[in-house]
Coordinates of C-alpha atoms in Angstrom, one line a residue:
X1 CA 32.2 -30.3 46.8
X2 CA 31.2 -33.4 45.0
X3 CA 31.5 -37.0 46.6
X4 CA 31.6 -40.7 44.6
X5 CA 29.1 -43.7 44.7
X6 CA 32.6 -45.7 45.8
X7 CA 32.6 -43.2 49.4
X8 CA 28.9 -42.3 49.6
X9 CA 28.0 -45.9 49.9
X10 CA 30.9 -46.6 52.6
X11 CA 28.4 -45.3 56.3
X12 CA 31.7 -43.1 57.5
X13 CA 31.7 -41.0 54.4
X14 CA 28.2 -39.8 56.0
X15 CA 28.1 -40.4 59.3
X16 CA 26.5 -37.9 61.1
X17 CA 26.0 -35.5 58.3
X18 CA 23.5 -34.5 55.5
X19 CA 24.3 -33.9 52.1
X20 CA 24.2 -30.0 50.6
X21 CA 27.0 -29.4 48.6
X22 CA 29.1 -31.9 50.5
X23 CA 28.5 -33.8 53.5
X24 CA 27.8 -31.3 56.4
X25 CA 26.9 -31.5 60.1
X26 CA 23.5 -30.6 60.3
X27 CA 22.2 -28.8 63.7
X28 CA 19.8 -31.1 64.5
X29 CA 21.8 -33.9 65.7
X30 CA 22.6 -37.5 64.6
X31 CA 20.5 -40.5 64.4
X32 CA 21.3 -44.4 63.9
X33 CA 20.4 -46.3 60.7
X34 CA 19.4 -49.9 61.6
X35 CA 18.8 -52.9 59.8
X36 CA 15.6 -54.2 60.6
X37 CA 16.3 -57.8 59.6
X38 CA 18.9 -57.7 62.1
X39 CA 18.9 -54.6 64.7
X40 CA 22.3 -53.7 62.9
X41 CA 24.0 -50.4 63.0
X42 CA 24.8 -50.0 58.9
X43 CA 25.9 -45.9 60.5
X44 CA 24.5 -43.1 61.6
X45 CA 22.4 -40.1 59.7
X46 CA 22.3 -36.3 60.7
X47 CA 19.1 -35.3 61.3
X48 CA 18.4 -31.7 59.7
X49 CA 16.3 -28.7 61.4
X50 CA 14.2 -25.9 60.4
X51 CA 17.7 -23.7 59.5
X52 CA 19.9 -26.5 57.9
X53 CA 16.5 -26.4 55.2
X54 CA 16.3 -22.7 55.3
X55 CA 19.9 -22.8 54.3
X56 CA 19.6 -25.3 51.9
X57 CA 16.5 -23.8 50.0
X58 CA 18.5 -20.5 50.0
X59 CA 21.4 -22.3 48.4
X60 CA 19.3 -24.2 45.6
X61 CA 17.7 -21.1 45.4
X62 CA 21.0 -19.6 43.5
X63 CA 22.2 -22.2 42.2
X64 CA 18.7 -23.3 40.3
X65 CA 19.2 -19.5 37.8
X66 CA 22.3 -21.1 36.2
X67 CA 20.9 -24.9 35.9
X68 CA 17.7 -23.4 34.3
X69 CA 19.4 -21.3 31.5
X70 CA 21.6 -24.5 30.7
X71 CA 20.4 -26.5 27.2
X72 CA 18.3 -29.3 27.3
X73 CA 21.4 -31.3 26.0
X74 CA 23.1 -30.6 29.3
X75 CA 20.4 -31.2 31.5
X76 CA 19.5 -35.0 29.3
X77 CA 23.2 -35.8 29.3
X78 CA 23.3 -35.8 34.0
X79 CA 20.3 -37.5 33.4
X80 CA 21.5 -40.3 31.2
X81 CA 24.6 -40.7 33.1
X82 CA 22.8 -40.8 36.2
X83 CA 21.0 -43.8 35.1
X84 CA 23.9 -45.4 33.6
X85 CA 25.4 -44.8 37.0
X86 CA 22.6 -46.8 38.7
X87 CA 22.9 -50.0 36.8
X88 CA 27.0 -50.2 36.8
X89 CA 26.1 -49.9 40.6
X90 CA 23.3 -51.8 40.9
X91 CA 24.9 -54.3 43.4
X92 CA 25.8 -51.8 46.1
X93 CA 22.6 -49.9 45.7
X94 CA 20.8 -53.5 45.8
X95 CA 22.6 -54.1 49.1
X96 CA 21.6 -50.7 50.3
X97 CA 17.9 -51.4 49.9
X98 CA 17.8 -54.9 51.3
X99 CA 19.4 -54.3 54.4
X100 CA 18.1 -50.5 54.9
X101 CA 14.3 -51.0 54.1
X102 CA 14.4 -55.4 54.9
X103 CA 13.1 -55.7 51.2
X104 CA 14.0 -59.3 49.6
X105 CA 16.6 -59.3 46.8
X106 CA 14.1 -59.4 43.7
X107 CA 12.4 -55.8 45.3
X108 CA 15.6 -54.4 45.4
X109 CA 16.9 -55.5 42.0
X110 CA 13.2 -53.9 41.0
X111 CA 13.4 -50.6 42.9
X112 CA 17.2 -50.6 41.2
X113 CA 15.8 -50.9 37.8
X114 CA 12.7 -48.7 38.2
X115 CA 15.4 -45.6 39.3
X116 CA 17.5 -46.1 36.9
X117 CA 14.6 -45.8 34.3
X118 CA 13.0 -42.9 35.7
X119 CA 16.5 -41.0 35.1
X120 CA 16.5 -42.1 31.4
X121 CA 12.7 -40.9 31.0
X122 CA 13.6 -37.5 32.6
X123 CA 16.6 -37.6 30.7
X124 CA 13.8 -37.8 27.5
X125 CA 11.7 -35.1 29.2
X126 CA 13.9 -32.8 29.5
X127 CA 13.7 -31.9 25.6
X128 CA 10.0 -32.0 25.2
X129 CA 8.3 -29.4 23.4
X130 CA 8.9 -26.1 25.9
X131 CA 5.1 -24.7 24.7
X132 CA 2.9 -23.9 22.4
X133 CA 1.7 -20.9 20.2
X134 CA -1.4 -20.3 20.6
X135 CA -4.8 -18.6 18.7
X136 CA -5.4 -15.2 19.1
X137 CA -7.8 -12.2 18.3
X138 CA -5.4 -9.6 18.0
X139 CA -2.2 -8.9 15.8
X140 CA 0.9 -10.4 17.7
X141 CA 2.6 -14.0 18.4
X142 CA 0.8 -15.4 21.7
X143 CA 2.5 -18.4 23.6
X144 CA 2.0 -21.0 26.4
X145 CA 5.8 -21.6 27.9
X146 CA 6.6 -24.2 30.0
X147 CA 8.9 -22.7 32.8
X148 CA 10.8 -24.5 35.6
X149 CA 8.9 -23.6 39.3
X150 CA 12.4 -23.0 41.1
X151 CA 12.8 -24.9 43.8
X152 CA 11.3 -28.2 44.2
X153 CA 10.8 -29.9 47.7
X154 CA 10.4 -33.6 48.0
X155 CA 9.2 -35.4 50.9
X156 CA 9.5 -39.6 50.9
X157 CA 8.7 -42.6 52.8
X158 CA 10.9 -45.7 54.4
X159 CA 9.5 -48.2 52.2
X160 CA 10.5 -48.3 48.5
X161 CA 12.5 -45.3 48.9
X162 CA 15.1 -45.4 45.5
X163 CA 12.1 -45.2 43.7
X164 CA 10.2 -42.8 45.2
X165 CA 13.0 -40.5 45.7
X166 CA 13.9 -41.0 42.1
X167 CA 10.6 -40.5 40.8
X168 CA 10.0 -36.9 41.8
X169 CA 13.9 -35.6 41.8
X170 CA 14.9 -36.8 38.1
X171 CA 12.7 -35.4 36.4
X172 CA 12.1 -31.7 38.9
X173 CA 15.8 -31.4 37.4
X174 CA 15.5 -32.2 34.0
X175 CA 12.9 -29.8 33.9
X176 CA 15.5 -27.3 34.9
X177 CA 14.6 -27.3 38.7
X178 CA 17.1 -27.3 42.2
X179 CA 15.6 -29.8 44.1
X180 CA 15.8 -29.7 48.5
X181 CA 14.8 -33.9 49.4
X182 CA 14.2 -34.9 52.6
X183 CA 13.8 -39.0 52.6
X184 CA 12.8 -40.9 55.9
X185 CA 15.2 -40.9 59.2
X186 CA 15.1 -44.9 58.7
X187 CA 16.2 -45.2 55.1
X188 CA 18.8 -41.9 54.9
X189 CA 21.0 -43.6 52.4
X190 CA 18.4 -45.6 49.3
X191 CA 15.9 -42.6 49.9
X192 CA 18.5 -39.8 49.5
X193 CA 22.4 -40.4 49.9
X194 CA 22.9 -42.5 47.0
X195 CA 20.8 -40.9 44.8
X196 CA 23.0 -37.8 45.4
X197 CA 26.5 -39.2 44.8
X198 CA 24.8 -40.8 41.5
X199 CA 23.8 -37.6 40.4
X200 CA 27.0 -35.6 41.8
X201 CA 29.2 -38.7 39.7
X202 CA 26.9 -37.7 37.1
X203 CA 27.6 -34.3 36.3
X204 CA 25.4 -31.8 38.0
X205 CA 26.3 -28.9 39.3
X206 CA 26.7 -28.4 43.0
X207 CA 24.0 -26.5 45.0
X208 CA 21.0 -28.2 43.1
X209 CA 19.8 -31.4 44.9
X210 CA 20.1 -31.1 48.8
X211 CA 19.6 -34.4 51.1
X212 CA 18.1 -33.7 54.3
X213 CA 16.8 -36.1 56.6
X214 CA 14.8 -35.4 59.1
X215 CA 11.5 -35.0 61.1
X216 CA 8.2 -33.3 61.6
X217 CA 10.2 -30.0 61.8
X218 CA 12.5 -30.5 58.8
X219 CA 9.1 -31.1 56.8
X220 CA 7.1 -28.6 58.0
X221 CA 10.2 -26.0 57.4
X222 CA 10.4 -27.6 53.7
X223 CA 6.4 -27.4 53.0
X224 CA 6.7 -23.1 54.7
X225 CA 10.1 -22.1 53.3
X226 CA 9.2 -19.2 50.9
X227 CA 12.0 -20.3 48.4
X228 CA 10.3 -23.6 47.8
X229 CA 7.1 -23.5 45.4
X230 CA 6.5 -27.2 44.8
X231 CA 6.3 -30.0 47.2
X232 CA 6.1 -33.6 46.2
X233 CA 5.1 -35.6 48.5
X234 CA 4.6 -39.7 49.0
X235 CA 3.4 -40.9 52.7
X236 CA 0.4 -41.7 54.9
X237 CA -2.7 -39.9 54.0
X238 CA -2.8 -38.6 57.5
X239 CA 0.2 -36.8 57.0
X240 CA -0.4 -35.5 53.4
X241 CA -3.6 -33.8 54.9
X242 CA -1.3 -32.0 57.5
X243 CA 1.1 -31.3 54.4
X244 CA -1.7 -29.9 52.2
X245 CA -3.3 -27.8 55.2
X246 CA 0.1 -26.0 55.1
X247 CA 0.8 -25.8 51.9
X248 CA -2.5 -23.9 51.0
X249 CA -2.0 -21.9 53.6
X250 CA 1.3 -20.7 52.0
X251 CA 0.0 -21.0 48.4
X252 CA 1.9 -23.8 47.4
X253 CA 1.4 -26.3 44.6
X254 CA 1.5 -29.6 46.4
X255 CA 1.6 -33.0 44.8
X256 CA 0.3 -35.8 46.7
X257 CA 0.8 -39.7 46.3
X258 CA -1.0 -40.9 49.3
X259 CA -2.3 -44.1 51.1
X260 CA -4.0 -47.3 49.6
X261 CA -6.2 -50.0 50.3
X262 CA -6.4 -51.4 47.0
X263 CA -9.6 -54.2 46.3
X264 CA -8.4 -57.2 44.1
X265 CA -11.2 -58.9 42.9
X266 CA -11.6 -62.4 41.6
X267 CA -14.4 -63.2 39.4
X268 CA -16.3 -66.5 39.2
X269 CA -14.5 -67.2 36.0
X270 CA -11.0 -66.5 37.0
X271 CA -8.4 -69.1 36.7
X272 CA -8.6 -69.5 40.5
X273 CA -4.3 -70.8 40.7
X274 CA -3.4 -68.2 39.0
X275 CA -5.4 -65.3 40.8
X276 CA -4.1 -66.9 43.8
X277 CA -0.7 -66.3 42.8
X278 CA -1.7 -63.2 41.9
X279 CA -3.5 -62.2 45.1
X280 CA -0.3 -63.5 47.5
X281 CA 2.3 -61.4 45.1
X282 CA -0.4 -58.2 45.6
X283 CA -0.3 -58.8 49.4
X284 CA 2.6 -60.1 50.9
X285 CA 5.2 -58.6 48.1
X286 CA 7.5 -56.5 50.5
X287 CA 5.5 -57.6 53.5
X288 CA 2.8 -55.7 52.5
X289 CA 4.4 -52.2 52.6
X290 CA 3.6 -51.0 49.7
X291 CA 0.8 -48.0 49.0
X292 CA -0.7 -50.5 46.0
X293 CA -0.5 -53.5 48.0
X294 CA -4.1 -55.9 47.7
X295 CA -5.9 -54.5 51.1
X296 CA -9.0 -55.9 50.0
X297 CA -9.4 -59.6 48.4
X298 CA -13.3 -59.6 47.3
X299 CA -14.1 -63.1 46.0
X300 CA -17.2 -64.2 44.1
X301 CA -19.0 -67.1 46.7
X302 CA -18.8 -69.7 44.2
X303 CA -14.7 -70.1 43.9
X304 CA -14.1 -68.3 47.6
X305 CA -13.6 -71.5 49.7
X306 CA -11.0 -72.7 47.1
X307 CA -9.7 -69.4 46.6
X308 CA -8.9 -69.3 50.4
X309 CA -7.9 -72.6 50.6
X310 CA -5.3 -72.1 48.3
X311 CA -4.4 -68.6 49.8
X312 CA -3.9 -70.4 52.7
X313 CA -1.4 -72.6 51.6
X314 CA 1.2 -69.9 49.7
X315 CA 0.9 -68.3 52.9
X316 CA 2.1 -70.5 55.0
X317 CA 4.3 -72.3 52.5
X318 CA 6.1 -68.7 52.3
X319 CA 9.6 -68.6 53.7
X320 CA 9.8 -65.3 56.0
X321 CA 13.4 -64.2 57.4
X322 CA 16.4 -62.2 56.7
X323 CA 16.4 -60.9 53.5
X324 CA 19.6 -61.7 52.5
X325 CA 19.1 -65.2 52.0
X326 CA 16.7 -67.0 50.6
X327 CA 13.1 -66.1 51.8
X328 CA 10.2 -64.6 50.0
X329 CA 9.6 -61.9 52.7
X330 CA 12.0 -59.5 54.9
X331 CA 11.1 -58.0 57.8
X332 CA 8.5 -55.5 58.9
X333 CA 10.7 -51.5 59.2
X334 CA 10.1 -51.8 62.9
X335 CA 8.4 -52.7 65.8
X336 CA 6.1 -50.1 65.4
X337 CA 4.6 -51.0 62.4
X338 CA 4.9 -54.5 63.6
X339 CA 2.5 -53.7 66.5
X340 CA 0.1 -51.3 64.3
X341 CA 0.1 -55.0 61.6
X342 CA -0.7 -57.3 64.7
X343 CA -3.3 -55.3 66.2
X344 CA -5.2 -54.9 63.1
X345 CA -4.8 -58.1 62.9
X346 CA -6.1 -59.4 66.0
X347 CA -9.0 -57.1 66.3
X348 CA -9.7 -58.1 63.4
X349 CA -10.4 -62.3 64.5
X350 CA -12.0 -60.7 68.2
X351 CA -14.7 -59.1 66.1
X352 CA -15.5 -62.3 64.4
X353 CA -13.2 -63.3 61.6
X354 CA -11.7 -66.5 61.2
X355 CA -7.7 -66.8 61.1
X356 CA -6.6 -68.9 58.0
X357 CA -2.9 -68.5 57.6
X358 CA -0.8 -66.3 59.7
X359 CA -1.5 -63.9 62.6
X360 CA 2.1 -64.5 64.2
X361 CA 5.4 -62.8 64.0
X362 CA 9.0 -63.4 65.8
X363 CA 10.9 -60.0 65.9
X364 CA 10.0 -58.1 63.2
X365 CA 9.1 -60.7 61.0
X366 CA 5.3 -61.0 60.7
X367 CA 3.9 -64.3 58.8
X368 CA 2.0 -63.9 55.8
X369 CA -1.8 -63.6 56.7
X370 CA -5.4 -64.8 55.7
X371 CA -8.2 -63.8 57.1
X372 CA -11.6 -65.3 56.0
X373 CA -15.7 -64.3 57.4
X374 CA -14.4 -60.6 57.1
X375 CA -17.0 -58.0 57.0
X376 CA -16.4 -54.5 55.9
X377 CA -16.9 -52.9 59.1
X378 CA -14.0 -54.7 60.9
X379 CA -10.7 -53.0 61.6
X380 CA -8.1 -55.1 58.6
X381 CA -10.7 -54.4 56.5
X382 CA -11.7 -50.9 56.8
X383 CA -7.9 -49.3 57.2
X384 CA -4.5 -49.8 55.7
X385 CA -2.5 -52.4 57.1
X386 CA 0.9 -51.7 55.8
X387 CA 1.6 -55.2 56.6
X388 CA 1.3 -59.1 54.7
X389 CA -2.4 -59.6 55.5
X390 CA -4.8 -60.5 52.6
X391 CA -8.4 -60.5 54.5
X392 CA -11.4 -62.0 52.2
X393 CA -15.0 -61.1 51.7
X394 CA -17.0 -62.9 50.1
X395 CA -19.6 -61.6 47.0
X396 CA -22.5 -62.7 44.6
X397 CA -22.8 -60.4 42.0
X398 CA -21.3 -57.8 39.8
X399 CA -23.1 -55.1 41.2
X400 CA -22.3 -56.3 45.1
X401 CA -18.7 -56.1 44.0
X402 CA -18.8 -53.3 42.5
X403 CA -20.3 -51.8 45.3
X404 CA -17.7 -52.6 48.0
X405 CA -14.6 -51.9 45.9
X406 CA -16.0 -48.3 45.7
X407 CA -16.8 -48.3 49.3
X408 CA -13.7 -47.3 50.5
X409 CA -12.1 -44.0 51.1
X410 CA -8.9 -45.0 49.1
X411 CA -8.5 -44.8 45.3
X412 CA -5.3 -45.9 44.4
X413 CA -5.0 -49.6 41.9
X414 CA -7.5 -52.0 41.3
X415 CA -7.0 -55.7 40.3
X416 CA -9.9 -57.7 38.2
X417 CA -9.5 -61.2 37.6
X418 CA -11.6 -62.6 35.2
X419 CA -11.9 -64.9 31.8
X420 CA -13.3 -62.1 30.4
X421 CA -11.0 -59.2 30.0
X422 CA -13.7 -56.8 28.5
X423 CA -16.3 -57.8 31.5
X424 CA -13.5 -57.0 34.3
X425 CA -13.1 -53.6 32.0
X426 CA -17.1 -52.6 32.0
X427 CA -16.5 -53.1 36.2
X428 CA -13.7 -51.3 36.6
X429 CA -15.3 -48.0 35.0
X430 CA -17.8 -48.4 38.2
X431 CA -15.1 -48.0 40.5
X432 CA -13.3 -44.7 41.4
X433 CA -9.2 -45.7 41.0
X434 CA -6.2 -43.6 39.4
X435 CA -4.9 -47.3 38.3
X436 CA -6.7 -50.5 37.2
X437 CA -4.9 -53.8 36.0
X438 CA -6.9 -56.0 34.3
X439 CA -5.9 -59.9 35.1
X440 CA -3.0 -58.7 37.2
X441 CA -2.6 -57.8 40.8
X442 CA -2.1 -54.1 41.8
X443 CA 1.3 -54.0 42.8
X444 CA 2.9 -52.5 39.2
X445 CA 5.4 -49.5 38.4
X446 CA 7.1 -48.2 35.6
X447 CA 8.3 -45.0 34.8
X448 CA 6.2 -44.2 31.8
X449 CA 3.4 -44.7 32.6
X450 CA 1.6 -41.5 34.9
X451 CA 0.9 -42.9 38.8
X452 CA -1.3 -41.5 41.2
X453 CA -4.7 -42.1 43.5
X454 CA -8.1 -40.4 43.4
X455 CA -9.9 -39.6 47.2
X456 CA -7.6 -40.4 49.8
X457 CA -4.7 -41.8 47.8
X458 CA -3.9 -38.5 46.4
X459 CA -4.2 -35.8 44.0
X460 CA -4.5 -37.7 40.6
X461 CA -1.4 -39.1 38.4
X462 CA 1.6 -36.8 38.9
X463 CA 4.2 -38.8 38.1
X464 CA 5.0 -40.4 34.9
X465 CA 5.5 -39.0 31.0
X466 CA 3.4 -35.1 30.4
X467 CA 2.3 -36.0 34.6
X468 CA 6.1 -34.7 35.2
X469 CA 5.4 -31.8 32.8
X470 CA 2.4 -30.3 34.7
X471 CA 4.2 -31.3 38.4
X472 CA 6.9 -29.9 37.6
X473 CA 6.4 -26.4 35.6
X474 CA 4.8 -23.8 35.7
X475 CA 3.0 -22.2 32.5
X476 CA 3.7 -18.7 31.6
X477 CA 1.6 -16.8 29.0
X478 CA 3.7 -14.5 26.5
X479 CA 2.8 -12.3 23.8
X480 CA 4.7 -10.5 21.3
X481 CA 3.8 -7.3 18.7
X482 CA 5.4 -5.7 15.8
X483 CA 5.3 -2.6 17.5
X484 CA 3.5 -0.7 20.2
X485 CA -0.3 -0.3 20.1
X486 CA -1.9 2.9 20.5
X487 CA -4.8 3.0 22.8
X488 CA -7.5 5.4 24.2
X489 CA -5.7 7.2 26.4

């Protein structure tokens, strides 16, 4: 059974049901999906168990055998149309995300975009060189093949969910793959429902992509379930670790792409209005939920007070409200992130920092945030907020800043702002980071290039161009002779 993007995005087409082969009542129950901005019902979500997943990895299990023999050709062209699909729907998907997720209109048209590319570069990967022969001693044909793993399980977050969705199911089945997802109870329809009736209007075959969301039990039933051999996963580092513990235990590959506290650093010859517009973008750009968002502003002493003083003022000059009008930042997911924001916040100034800009929120909508005198002990500092607060310290050397952008257990993007591109270069080899931008802030995506974090971020680049090819495969050794050899006995 195959739906349309004109019923899946229409909440009664869903309601109460997950998608797997068709929309079906799952036995774990039903669950609202509210607007944040608003405290909206946009319809309800089923909320899979531990057998709706068994069932469904069972079922991908099959239907992966055919989807694997297909050609290349067949697996590109679902790819190709799925993105085509994506822009000639880019308005209802837009809607989708701002009012599911409370990300501002030019997120959404970016997490739009971004999908629809990441189908047209799995679309490209799916005819990429299989293998290669390889040298060897004896008298036969020895290969390295590139094999599809099976059954792929993907686990993704509430806040940019199109694109983190996207990024690990379009290419898993180009690569010849069945795919079980199971998106965030807050964001059923952008993480996973969509994405689904794009890809079932696209072409491919039923049984391959299941849409399950759930909880703790759904992803621990996912991560176990012996028909699943790859989990890609994109949350809290807290809950990879729990995801990885169970995964090794069960001998799975698992991908990781974790938390971030990402250090922007301004230099002493930055262009100090321009590295502020940077360093407000790298913050307060979807409210601060974003794994690359600028945790850490370090600032050379000698520009810091104007720096800050001009921080200050985009912050409070920001519009914050509902998203579908004219504002720069939506709301918070919900109230309990909105808390987890405010007290890191607030702890924060009671241990001694000063409160520049910010600190206050109505509903769910927190104001964009400065704080200033912040030592790398104190709570803002120290952890990921998750939430549109830029807090400053203050350096006087290379070396100092060097020194504190390391000192962090996250390793995700790094921002150097500088006069001197080749100098912020020579730093950025002194700090451990899967990404660095050079005179730009931290927040950037795009679907060829290979993403990923080093220490508690994740597990290294595994999405993004040959990334894809190692996440996603598995490589098989095969040799070939003439004729049988004879041996000693």
């Amino acid at each position: 059974m195959t739906t349309s993007m004109a019923t899946v995005l229409d909440p009664g087409a869903f309601a109460g049901s997950v998608y797997s082969g068709g929309w079906v009542k799952p036995r774990g129950g039903a669950a609202p999906i509210v607007e944040p901005a608003t405290g909206a019902e946009l319809g309800t979500t089923g909320i899979a168990d531990a057998e709706d997943v068994a069932a469904a990895a069972a079922g991908a299990a099959v239907a992966q055998r055919e989807w694997a023999a297909a050609t290349f050709t067949e697996r590109a062209a679902v790819l190709r149309r799925a993105g085509t699909l994506i822009e000639e729907h880019a308005d209802e998907l837009r809607g989708w995300v701002v009012r599911e997720t409370g990300a501002v209109a030019g997120l959404a048209a970016f997490a739009v975009g971004v999908a629809a590319q990441e189908c047209y570069e799995a679309a490209a990967l799916a005819s990429r060189s299989p293998g290669e022969i390889l040298p060897t001693t004896e008298p036969r044909l020895s290969l390295l093949r590139r094999v599809p793993v099976g059954v792929v399980g993907v686990i993704s977050p509430f806040n940019v969910p199109l694109i983190l969705s996207t990024r690990s199911v379009a290419p898993a089945l180009a690569l010849g793959n069945a795919v079980v997802l199971k998106p965030d109870l807050r964001t059923p329809v952008s993480g996973g429902f969509a994405i689904a009736a794009v890809l079932a209007e696209a072409g491919l075959p039923d049984g391959l992509l299941h849409v399950l969301p759930g909880g703790a039990e759904a992803g621990s039933a996912l991560v176990t379930d012996p028909s699943v051999r790859v989990v890609s996963f994109t949350g809290s580092s807290r809950t990879g670790r729990v995801v990885a513990e169970l995964a090794a235990r069960h001998l799975k590959r698992v991908h990781l792409e974790l938390g971030g506290n990402s250090a922007l650093i301004v230099l002493d010859d930055a262009d100090i209005e321009r590295a502020v517009s940077a360093g407000a973008w790298g913050s307060y750009l979807h409210q601060g939920q974003i794994c690359m968002t600028a945790g850490r502003h370090l600032v050379h002493e000698g520009v810091a007070d104007a720096y800050i003083e001009a921080l200050s003022a985009h912050a409070n000059a920001l519009p914050v409200g509902d998203p579908t009008g004219e504002v720069a930042l939506g709301p918070l997911i919900d109230a309990g992130q909105r808390d987890k924001v405010h007290e890191l916040v607030t702890s924060t100034v009671d241990a001694g920092a000063r409160l520049a800009a910010g600190g206050t929120y109505e509903g769910l909508f927190y104001r964009p945030t400065v704080l200033d005198g912040v030592r790398t002990d104190m709570p803002a500092y120290a952890n990921e907020v998750f939430g549109p607060v830029a807090p400053i310290v203050r350096f006087s050397s290379a070396d100092e800043a060097a020194t504190l952008a390391a000192e962090s257990a996250y390793g995700l993007s790094l921002s150097i702002l500088t006069g001197d591109a080749m100098r912020g270069l020579a730093l950025a080899e002194r700090i451990p980071t899967g990404i660095v931008h050079i005179n730009d802030q931290t927040v950037n995506d795009e679907a060829v290039a290979p993403f990923g974090g080093v220490l508690d971020s994740g597990t290294g680049a595994r999405f993004g161009g040959s990334a894809n090819l190692d996440a996603f495969t598995d490589s098989r050794w095969i040799t070939m002779r003439g004729q049988i050899p004879e041996y000693p006995f």
